[in-house]
């Protein structure tokens, strides 16, 4: 939907299901045995250093999520920005050219736009209809919106990390030399 300068309203512009290639990117498929072992390794190292969820772990987890779970946001964002710029160059920014540009939105998603000479705003949706990003020219630009699968990935990877961290700390405590009980240490003060 494009507004407020248009007298028409309608559903978001989307690609037909026939032209869409939807890649199933899920939290479950990203939580491979190898990745779980990497999480446990980070947790053990962090436990030794006394740091919970180190920046290195968080960076590795975000990179893994982006590669295996997150939808493509960069392509649709670039397409929306291009459509906004084209619309602003036109005397009537909501012409058919805008719809044609949005019909070719990267990844088969859709977008809702609100364009005026003062403000531009957009919402970008994944092919499954989930909102993945929003844009506001007056509110700081682009904001990525976490998907259900990304949220699930964070929950699962945090659970694995927490368990491994707790086990590593317990193991460290059990290996620490036990202190002598206060009454057991004695010394002779006789001269």
CSV table of C-alpha atoms in Angstrom, one decimal:
chain,number,residue,atom,x,y,z
A,1,UNK,CA,0.0,0.0,0.0
A,2,UNK,CA,1.3,3.4,-0.8
A,3,UNK,CA,-0.1,6.5,0.9
A,4,UNK,CA,-1.0,9.3,1.8
A,5,UNK,CA,-0.6,11.0,-1.5
A,6,UNK,CA,-2.6,8.3,-3.4
A,7,UNK,CA,-6.3,8.2,-3.4
A,8,UNK,CA,-6.1,4.4,-3.9
A,9,UNK,CA,-5.4,1.9,-1.3
A,10,UNK,CA,-4.8,-1.8,-1.5
A,11,UNK,CA,-2.8,-4.7,-0.4
A,12,UNK,CA,1.0,-4.7,-0.3
A,13,UNK,CA,2.6,-5.3,-3.6
A,14,UNK,CA,3.9,-8.9,-3.7
A,15,UNK,CA,5.4,-11.3,-6.2
A,16,UNK,CA,3.2,-14.2,-7.3
A,17,UNK,CA,3.9,-17.5,-5.6
A,18,UNK,CA,5.0,-19.0,-8.9
A,19,UNK,CA,7.9,-16.5,-9.2
A,20,UNK,CA,8.9,-16.7,-5.6
A,21,UNK,CA,11.7,-18.9,-4.5
A,22,UNK,CA,11.3,-19.3,-0.7
A,23,UNK,CA,14.2,-20.8,1.1
A,24,UNK,CA,13.2,-22.4,4.4
A,25,UNK,CA,15.5,-20.9,7.0
A,26,UNK,CA,14.7,-22.1,10.4
A,27,UNK,CA,16.2,-22.1,13.9
A,28,UNK,CA,16.2,-25.9,13.9
A,29,UNK,CA,18.2,-26.2,10.7
A,30,UNK,CA,20.8,-23.7,12.1
A,31,UNK,CA,21.3,-25.6,15.4
A,32,UNK,CA,23.6,-28.2,13.9
A,33,UNK,CA,25.8,-30.5,16.0
A,34,UNK,CA,28.8,-28.6,14.9
A,35,UNK,CA,27.3,-25.2,15.9
A,36,UNK,CA,26.2,-26.6,19.3
A,37,UNK,CA,29.7,-27.8,19.9
A,38,UNK,CA,31.0,-24.3,19.1
A,39,UNK,CA,28.5,-22.8,21.5
A,40,UNK,CA,29.7,-25.2,24.3
A,41,UNK,CA,33.3,-24.3,23.5
A,42,UNK,CA,32.6,-20.6,23.8
A,43,UNK,CA,30.7,-21.2,27.1
A,44,UNK,CA,33.6,-23.2,28.6
A,45,UNK,CA,36.2,-20.5,27.6
A,46,UNK,CA,33.9,-17.8,28.9
A,47,UNK,CA,33.4,-19.7,32.2
A,48,UNK,CA,37.2,-19.9,32.7
A,49,UNK,CA,37.4,-16.1,32.2
A,50,UNK,CA,34.4,-15.4,34.4
A,51,UNK,CA,32.5,-13.8,31.5
A,52,UNK,CA,29.0,-14.7,30.6
A,53,UNK,CA,28.2,-14.5,26.8
A,54,UNK,CA,31.4,-12.8,25.7
A,55,UNK,CA,31.4,-10.4,22.7
A,56,UNK,CA,33.2,-13.1,20.7
A,57,UNK,CA,30.3,-15.6,21.4
A,58,UNK,CA,27.7,-13.0,20.5
A,59,UNK,CA,29.4,-12.1,17.3
A,60,UNK,CA,29.8,-15.7,16.3
A,61,UNK,CA,26.1,-16.4,17.1
A,62,UNK,CA,24.9,-13.3,15.1
A,63,UNK,CA,27.0,-14.3,12.1
A,64,UNK,CA,25.6,-17.8,12.2
A,65,UNK,CA,22.1,-16.6,12.6
A,66,UNK,CA,22.5,-14.2,9.7
A,67,UNK,CA,23.9,-16.9,7.5
A,68,UNK,CA,21.4,-19.7,8.3
A,69,UNK,CA,18.2,-18.1,9.9
A,70,UNK,CA,17.7,-14.5,9.0
A,71,UNK,CA,15.8,-13.4,5.9
A,72,UNK,CA,17.6,-11.3,3.3
A,73,UNK,CA,17.1,-7.8,4.4
A,74,UNK,CA,19.7,-5.9,2.4
A,75,UNK,CA,18.1,-6.6,-1.0
A,76,UNK,CA,14.6,-5.5,-0.1
A,77,UNK,CA,15.9,-2.5,1.8
A,78,UNK,CA,17.9,-1.4,-1.3
A,79,UNK,CA,14.8,-1.9,-3.5
A,80,UNK,CA,12.6,0.1,-1.2
A,81,UNK,CA,15.1,3.0,-1.0
A,82,UNK,CA,15.4,3.0,-4.8
A,83,UNK,CA,11.6,3.1,-5.1
A,84,UNK,CA,11.4,5.9,-2.6
A,85,UNK,CA,14.0,7.9,-4.4
A,86,UNK,CA,12.4,7.3,-7.8
A,87,UNK,CA,9.0,8.3,-6.3
A,88,UNK,CA,10.5,11.6,-5.0
A,89,UNK,CA,11.9,12.5,-8.4
A,90,UNK,CA,8.5,12.1,-10.1
A,91,UNK,CA,6.0,14.9,-10.2
A,92,UNK,CA,3.4,12.4,-9.1
A,93,UNK,CA,5.4,10.0,-6.9
A,94,UNK,CA,2.8,7.2,-6.8
A,95,UNK,CA,2.7,6.3,-10.5
A,96,UNK,CA,2.8,2.8,-12.0
A,97,UNK,CA,6.6,2.9,-12.0
A,98,UNK,CA,6.6,2.6,-8.3
A,99,UNK,CA,4.4,-0.5,-8.3
A,100,UNK,CA,6.6,-2.0,-11.0
A,101,UNK,CA,9.7,-1.4,-8.9
A,102,UNK,CA,8.1,-2.9,-5.8
A,103,UNK,CA,6.8,-5.9,-7.7
A,104,UNK,CA,10.4,-6.8,-8.3
A,105,UNK,CA,11.3,-6.6,-4.6
A,106,UNK,CA,14.3,-8.8,-3.8
A,107,UNK,CA,13.4,-12.2,-2.3
A,108,UNK,CA,9.7,-12.1,-3.2
A,109,UNK,CA,8.6,-10.0,-0.3
A,110,UNK,CA,6.4,-7.0,-0.2
A,111,UNK,CA,6.4,-3.4,1.1
A,112,UNK,CA,4.1,-0.7,2.3
A,113,UNK,CA,5.2,2.8,1.6
A,114,UNK,CA,4.1,6.2,2.8
A,115,UNK,CA,5.8,9.0,0.8
A,116,UNK,CA,5.5,12.7,1.0
A,117,UNK,CA,7.8,15.6,0.4
A,118,UNK,CA,8.4,15.8,4.2
A,119,UNK,CA,8.6,12.2,5.3
A,120,UNK,CA,9.2,8.7,3.8
A,121,UNK,CA,8.2,5.6,5.7
A,122,UNK,CA,8.2,1.9,4.7
A,123,UNK,CA,7.6,-1.5,6.1
A,124,UNK,CA,9.2,-4.5,4.4
A,125,UNK,CA,7.7,-8.0,4.6
A,126,UNK,CA,9.2,-11.4,4.0
A,127,UNK,CA,7.4,-13.7,1.5
A,128,UNK,CA,5.7,-15.4,4.5
A,129,UNK,CA,4.1,-12.0,5.5
A,130,UNK,CA,6.4,-11.4,8.5
A,131,UNK,CA,7.6,-7.8,9.0
A,132,UNK,CA,11.4,-7.9,8.7
A,133,UNK,CA,12.3,-4.2,8.5
A,134,UNK,CA,10.9,-0.7,8.7
A,135,UNK,CA,12.2,2.7,7.5
A,136,UNK,CA,11.4,6.2,8.7
A,137,UNK,CA,13.2,9.2,7.2
A,138,UNK,CA,12.4,11.2,10.4
A,139,UNK,CA,13.0,8.4,12.9
A,140,UNK,CA,16.6,7.3,12.3
A,141,UNK,CA,16.4,5.3,9.1
A,142,UNK,CA,16.2,1.5,8.9
A,143,UNK,CA,15.2,-0.8,11.8
A,144,UNK,CA,15.5,-4.6,11.4
A,145,UNK,CA,12.6,-6.4,13.1
A,146,UNK,CA,13.4,-9.8,14.5
A,147,UNK,CA,11.5,-12.7,13.0
A,148,UNK,CA,9.9,-15.6,14.9
A,149,UNK,CA,12.7,-17.9,13.6
A,150,UNK,CA,15.4,-15.5,14.7
A,151,UNK,CA,13.8,-15.2,18.1
A,152,UNK,CA,13.6,-19.0,18.4
A,153,UNK,CA,17.3,-19.3,17.3
A,154,UNK,CA,18.3,-16.9,20.1
A,155,UNK,CA,16.3,-18.9,22.6
A,156,UNK,CA,17.8,-22.2,21.6
A,157,UNK,CA,21.4,-21.0,21.3
A,158,UNK,CA,21.1,-19.2,24.7
A,159,UNK,CA,19.8,-22.4,26.3
A,160,UNK,CA,22.7,-24.5,25.0
A,161,UNK,CA,25.2,-21.8,26.0
A,162,UNK,CA,23.7,-21.4,29.5
A,163,UNK,CA,23.8,-25.2,30.2
A,164,UNK,CA,27.4,-25.5,29.0
A,165,UNK,CA,28.4,-22.4,31.0
A,166,UNK,CA,26.8,-23.8,34.1
A,167,UNK,CA,28.5,-27.2,33.7
A,168,UNK,CA,31.9,-25.6,33.1
A,169,UNK,CA,31.5,-23.4,36.2
A,170,UNK,CA,30.5,-26.5,38.3
A,171,UNK,CA,33.4,-28.4,37.0
A,172,UNK,CA,35.8,-25.6,37.8
A,173,UNK,CA,34.4,-25.4,41.4
A,174,UNK,CA,34.8,-29.2,41.9
A,175,UNK,CA,38.4,-29.1,40.7
A,176,UNK,CA,39.4,-26.2,42.9
A,177,UNK,CA,41.5,-27.2,46.0
A,178,UNK,CA,39.3,-27.4,49.0
A,179,UNK,CA,40.1,-25.0,51.8
A,180,UNK,CA,40.9,-26.5,55.2
A,181,UNK,CA,38.1,-26.1,57.7
A,182,UNK,CA,38.6,-23.3,60.2
A,183,UNK,CA,39.1,-25.5,63.2
A,184,UNK,CA,41.3,-28.0,61.5
A,185,UNK,CA,44.3,-25.8,61.2
A,186,UNK,CA,46.3,-25.7,64.4
A,187,UNK,CA,49.6,-24.4,65.5
A,188,UNK,CA,51.5,-24.6,68.7
A,189,UNK,CA,52.1,-21.4,70.7
A,190,UNK,CA,54.2,-23.0,73.4
A,191,UNK,CA,57.6,-21.8,73.8
